[in-house]
PDB file of C-alpha atoms in Angstrom:
ATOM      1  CA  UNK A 211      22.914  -0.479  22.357  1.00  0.00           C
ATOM      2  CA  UNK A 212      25.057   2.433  22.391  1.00  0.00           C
ATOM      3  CA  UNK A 213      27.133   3.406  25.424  1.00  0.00           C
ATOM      4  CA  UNK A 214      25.960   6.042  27.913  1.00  0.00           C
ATOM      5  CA  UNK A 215      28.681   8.041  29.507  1.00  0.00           C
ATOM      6  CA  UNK A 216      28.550  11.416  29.434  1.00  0.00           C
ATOM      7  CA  UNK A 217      25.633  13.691  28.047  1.00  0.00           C
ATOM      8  CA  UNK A 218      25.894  17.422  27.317  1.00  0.00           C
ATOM      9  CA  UNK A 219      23.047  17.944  25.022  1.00  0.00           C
ATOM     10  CA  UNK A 220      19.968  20.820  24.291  1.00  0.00           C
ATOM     11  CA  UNK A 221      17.179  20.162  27.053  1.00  0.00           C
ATOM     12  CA  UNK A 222      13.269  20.440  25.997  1.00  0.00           C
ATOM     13  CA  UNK A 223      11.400  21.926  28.905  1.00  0.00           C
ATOM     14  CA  UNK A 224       7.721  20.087  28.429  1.00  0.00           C
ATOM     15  CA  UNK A 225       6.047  21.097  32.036  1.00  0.00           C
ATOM     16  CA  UNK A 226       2.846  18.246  31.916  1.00  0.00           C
ATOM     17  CA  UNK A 227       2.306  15.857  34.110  1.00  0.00           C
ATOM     18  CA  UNK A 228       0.506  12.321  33.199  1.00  0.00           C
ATOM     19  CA  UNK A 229       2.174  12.455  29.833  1.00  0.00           C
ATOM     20  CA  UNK A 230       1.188   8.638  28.720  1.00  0.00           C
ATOM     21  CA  UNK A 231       2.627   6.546  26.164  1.00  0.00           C
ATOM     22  CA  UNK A 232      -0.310   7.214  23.715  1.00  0.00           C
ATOM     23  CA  UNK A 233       0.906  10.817  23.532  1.00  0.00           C
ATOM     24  CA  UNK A 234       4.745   9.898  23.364  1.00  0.00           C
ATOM     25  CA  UNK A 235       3.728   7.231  20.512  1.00  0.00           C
ATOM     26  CA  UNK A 236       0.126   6.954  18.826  1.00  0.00           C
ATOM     27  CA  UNK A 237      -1.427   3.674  18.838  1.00  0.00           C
ATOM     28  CA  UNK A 238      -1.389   3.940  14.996  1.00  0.00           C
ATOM     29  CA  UNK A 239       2.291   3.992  14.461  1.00  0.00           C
ATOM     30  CA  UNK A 240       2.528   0.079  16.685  1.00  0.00           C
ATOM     31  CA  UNK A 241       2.506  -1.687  13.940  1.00  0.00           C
ATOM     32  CA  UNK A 242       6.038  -1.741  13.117  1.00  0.00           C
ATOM     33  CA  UNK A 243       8.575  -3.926  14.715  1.00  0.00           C
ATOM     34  CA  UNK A 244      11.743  -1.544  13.959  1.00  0.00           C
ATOM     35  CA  UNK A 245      12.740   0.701  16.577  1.00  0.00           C
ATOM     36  CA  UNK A 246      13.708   3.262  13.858  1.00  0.00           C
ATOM     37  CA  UNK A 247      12.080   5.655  12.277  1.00  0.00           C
ATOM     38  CA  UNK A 248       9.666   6.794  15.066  1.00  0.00           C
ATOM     39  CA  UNK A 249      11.133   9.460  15.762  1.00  0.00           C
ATOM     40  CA  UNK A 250       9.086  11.745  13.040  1.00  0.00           C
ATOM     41  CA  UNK A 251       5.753  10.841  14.906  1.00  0.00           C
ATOM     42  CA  UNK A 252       6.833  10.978  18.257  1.00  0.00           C
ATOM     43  CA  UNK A 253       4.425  13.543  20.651  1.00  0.00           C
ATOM     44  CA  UNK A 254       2.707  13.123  17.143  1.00  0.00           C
ATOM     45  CA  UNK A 255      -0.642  14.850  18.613  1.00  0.00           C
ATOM     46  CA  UNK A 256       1.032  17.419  20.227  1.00  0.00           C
ATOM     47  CA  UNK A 257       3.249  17.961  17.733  1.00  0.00           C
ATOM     48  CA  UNK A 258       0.693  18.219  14.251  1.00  0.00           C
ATOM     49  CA  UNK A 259      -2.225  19.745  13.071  1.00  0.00           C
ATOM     50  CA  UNK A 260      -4.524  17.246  11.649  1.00  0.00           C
ATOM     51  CA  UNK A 261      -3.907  18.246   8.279  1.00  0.00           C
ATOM     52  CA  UNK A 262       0.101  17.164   9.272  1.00  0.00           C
ATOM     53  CA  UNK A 263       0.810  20.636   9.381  1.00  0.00           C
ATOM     54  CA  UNK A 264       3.422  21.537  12.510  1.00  0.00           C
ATOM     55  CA  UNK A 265       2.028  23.419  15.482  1.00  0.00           C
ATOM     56  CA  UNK A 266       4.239  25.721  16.231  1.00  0.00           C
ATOM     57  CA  UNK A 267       4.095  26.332  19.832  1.00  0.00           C
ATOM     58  CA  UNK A 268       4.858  22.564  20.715  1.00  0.00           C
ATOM     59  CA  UNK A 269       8.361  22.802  22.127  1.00  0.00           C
ATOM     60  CA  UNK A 270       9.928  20.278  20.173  1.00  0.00           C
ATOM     61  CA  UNK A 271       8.952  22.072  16.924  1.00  0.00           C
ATOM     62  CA  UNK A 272      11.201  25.072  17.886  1.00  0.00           C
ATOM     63  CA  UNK A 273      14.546  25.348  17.441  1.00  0.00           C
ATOM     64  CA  UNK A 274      16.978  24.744  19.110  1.00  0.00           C
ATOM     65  CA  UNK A 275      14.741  21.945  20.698  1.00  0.00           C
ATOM     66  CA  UNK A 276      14.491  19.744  17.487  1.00  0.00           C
ATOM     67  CA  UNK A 277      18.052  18.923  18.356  1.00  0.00           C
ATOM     68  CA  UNK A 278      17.212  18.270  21.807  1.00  0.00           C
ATOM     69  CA  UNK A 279      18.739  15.297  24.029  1.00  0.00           C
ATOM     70  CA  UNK A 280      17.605  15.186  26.935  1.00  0.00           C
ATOM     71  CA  UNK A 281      13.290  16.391  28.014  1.00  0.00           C
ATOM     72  CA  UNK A 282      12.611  17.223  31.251  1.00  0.00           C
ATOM     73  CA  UNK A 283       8.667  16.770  32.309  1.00  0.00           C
ATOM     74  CA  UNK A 284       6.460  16.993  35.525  1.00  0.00           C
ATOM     75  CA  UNK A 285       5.229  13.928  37.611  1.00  0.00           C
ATOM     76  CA  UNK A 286       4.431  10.480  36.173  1.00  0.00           C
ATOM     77  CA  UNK A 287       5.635  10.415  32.824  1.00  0.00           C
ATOM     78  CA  UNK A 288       5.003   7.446  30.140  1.00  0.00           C
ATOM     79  CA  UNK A 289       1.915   6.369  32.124  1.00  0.00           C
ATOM     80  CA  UNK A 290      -0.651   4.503  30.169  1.00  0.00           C
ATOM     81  CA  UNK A 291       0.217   1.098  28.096  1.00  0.00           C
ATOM     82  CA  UNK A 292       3.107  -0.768  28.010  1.00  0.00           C
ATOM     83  CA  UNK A 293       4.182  -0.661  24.774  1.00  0.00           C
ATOM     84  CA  UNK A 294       8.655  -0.288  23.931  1.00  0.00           C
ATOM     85  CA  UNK A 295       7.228   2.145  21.309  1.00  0.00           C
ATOM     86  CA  UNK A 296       7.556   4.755  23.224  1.00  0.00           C
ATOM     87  CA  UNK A 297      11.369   4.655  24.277  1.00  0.00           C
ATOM     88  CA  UNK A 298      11.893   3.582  20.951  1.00  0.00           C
ATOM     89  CA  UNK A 299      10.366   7.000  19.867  1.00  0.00           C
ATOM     90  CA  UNK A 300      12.278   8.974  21.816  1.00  0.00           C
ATOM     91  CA  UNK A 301      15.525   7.659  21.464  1.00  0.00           C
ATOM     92  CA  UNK A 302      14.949   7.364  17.567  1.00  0.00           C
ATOM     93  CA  UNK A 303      14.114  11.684  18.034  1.00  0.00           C
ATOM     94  CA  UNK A 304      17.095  11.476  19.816  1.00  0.00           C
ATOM     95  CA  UNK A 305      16.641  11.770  23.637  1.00  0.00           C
ATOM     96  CA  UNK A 306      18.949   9.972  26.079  1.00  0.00           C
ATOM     97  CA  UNK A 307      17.913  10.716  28.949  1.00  0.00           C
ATOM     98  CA  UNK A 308      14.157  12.209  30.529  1.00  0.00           C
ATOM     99  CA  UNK A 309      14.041  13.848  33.781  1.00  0.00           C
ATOM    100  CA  UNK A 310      11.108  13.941  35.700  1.00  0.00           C
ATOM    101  CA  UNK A 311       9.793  13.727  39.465  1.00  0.00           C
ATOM    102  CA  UNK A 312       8.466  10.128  38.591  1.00  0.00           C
ATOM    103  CA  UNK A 313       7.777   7.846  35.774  1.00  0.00           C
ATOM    104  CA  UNK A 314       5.217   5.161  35.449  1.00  0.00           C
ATOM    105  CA  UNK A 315       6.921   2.010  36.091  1.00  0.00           C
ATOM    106  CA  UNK A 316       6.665  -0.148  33.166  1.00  0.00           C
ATOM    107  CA  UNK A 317       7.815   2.473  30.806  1.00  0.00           C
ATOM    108  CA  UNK A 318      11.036   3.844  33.540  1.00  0.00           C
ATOM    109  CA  UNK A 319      12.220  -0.129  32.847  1.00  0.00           C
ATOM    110  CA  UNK A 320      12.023   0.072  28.935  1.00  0.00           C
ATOM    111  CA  UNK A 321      14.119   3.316  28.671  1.00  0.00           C
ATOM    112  CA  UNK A 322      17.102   1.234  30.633  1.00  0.00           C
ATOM    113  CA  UNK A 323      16.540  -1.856  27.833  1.00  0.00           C
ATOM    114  CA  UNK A 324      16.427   1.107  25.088  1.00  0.00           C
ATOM    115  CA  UNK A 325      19.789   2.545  25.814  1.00  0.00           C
ATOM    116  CA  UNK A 326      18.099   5.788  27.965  1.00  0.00           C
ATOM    117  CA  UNK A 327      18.532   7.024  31.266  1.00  0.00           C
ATOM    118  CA  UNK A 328      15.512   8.102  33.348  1.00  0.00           C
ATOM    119  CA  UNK A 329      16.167  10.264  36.257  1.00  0.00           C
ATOM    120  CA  UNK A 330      14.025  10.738  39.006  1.00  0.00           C
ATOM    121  CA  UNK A 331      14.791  14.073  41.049  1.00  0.00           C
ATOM    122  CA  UNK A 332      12.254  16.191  43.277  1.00  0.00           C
ATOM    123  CA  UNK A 333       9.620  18.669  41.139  1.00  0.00           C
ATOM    124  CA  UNK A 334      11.437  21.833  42.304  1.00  0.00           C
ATOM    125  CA  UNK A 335      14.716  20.594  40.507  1.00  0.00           C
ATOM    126  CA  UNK A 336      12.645  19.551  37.767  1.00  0.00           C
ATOM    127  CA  UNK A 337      11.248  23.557  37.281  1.00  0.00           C
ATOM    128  CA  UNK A 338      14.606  25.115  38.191  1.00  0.00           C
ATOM    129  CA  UNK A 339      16.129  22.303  35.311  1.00  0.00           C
ATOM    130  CA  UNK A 340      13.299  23.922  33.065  1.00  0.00           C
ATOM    131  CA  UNK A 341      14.264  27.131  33.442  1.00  0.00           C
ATOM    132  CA  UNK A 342      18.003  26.061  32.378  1.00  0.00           C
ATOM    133  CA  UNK A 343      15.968  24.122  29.190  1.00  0.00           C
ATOM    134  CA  UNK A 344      14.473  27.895  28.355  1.00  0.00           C
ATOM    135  CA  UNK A 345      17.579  29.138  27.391  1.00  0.00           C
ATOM    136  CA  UNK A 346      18.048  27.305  24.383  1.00  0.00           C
ATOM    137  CA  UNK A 347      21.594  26.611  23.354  1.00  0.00           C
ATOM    138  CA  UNK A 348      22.910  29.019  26.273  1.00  0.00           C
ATOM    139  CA  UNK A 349      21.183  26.519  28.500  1.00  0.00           C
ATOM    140  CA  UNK A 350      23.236  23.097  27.709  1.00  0.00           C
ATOM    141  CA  UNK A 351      23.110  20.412  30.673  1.00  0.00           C
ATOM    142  CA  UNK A 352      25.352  17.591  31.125  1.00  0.00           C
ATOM    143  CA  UNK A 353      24.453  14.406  32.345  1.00  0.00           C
ATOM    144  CA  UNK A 354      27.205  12.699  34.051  1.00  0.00           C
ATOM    145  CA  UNK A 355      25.909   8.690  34.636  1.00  0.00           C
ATOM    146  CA  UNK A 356      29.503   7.593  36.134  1.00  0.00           C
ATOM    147  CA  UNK A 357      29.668  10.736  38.906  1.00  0.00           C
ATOM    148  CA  UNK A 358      25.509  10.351  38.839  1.00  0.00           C
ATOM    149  CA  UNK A 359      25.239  14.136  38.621  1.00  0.00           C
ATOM    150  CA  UNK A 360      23.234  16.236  36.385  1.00  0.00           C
ATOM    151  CA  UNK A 361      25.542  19.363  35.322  1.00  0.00           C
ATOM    152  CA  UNK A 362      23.302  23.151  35.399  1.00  0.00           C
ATOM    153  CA  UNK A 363      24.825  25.876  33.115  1.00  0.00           C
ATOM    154  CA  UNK A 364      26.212  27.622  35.860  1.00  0.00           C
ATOM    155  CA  UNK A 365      28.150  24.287  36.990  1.00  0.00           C
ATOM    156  CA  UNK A 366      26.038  23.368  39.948  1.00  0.00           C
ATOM    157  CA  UNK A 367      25.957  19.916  40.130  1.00  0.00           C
ATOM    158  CA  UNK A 368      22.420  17.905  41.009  1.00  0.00           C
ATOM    159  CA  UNK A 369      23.214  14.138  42.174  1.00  0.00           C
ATOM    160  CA  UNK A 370      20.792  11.637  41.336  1.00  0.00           C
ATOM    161  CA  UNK A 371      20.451   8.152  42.413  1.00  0.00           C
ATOM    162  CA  UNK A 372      20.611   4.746  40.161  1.00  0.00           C
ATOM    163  CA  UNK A 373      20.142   1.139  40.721  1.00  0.00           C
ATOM    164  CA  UNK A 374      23.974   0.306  39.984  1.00  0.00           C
ATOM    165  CA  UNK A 375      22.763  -3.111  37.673  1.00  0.00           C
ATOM    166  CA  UNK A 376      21.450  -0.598  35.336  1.00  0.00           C
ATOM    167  CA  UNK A 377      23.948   1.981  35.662  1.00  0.00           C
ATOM    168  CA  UNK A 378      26.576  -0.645  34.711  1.00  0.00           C
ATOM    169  CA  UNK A 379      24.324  -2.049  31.831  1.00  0.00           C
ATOM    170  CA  UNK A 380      23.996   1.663  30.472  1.00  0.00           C
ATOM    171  CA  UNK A 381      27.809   2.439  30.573  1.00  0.00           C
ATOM    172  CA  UNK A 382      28.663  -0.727  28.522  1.00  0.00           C
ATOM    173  CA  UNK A 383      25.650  -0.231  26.357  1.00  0.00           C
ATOM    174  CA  UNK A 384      24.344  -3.815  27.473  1.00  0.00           C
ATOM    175  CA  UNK A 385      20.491  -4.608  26.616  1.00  0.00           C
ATOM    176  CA  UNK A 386      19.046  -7.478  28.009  1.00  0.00           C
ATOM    177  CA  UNK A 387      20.314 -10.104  24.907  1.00  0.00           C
ATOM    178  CA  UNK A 388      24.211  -8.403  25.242  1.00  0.00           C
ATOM    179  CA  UNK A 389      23.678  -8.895  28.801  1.00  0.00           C
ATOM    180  CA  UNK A 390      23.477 -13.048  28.685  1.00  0.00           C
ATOM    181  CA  UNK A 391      25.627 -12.851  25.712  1.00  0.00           C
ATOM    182  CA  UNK A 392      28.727 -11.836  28.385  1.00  0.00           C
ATOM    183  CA  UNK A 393      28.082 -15.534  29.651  1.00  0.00           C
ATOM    184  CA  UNK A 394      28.173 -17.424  26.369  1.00  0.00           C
ATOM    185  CA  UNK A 395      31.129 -19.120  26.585  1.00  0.00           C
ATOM    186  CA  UNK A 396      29.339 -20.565  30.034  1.00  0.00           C
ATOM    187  CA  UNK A 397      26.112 -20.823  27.981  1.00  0.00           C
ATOM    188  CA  UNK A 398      27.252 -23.041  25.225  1.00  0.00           C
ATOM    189  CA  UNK A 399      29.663 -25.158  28.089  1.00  0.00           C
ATOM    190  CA  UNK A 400      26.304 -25.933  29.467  1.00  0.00           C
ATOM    191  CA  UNK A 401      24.782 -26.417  26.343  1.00  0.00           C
ATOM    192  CA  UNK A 402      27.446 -29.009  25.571  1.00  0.00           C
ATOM    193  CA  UNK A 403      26.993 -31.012  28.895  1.00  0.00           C
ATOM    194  CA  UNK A 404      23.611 -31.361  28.233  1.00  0.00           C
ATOM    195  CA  UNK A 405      23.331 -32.323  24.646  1.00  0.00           C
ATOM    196  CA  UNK A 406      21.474 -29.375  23.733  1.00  0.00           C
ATOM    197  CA  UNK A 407      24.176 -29.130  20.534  1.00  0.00           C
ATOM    198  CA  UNK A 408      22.913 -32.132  19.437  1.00  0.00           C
ATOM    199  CA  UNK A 409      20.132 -32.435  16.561  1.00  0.00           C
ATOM    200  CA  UNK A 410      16.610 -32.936  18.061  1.00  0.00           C
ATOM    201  CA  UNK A 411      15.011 -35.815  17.386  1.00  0.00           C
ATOM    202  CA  UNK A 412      11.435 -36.876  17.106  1.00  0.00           C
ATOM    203  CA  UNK A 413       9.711 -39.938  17.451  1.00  0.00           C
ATOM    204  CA  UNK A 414       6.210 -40.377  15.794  1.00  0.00           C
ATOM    205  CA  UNK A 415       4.024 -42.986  17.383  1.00  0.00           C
ATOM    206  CA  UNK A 416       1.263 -44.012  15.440  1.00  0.00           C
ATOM    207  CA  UNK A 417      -1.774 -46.033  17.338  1.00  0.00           C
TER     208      UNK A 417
END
């Protein structure tokens, strides 16, 4: 998982609240077990006509926004199913990091595991952050995860709050596996005490 540090990326302004994971990631695009190349049909609804066409008022069809790394919403975004898809989606578009008023929980757990970092902050920040997003390229923020401060154009810094575990997982790029990895030389010491690095061995017992 790559490192997350310091963020100064395009931000997509998508003001909708109750955005679920079927919208983020179509039901028909589960079947794959990669977490690349979902990026194309992320938002796919709201993104394409149903002749695959683009619509070109969704916001992430516009430039600069196709670039964009960081989408800023309205309350209770990736409600809906559980499914990784939908992180996987987004950070395979390219987001890092969503900013909303709240997130549905499931989904606000699988964007730590998927290398991106979801900020909560109150819905007036949210619109003001929006109205940074509408400038386009003049509108940059930076996302700051070690000073936990979200950077506006102007330089006024927004603080937001993190659960330091995850923080600390996100700035060493740790996912759950390179998490218990960090313990494997006390993993395979136990391992070793308890025969595990032995060959199993069955016994058949035929009546």
């Amino acid at each position: 998982m790559d490192k997350f540090t310091v963020l100064t990326a395009i931000a997509a302004p998508l003001p909708e609240a109750n955005i679920d994971t079927d919208k983020i990631i179509p039901a028909r695009f589960l079947k794959t077990t990669k977490r690349s190349g979902l990026g194309v049909h992320a938002f796919d609804g709201m993104r394409y006509n149903a002749d695959g066409s683009e619509k070109p008022d969704f916001v992430l069809n516009r430039e600069p926004y196709r670039k964009a790394g960081i989408l800023i919403t309205h309350d209770n975004l990736g409600c809906g199913s559980s499914r990784e898809h939908a992180p996987w989606a987004l950070l395979d578009f390219g987001i890092r990091c969503v900013i909303a008023p709240s997130f549905a929980d499931i989904f606000f757990n699988n964007c730590f595991k998927n290398g991106i970092l979801p900020i909560r902050l109150p819905r007036d920040i949210c619109d003001a952050l929006m109205d940074d997003a509408r400038l386009g390229a003049n509108g940059r923020l930076t996302v700051d995860l070690a000073r936990q401060v979200v950077v506006r154009p102007d330089g006024q810094e927004i603080a937001f709050e993190i659960d330091p575990l995850r923080k600390h997982l996100l700035l060493e790029g740790l996912d759950d596996i390179g998490q218990t990895l960090q313990h494997e030389g006390a993993i395979s010491t136990f391992e070793a005490a308890r025969g595990q690095d032995q060959p199993w061995q069955t016994r058949i017992v035929i009546d």
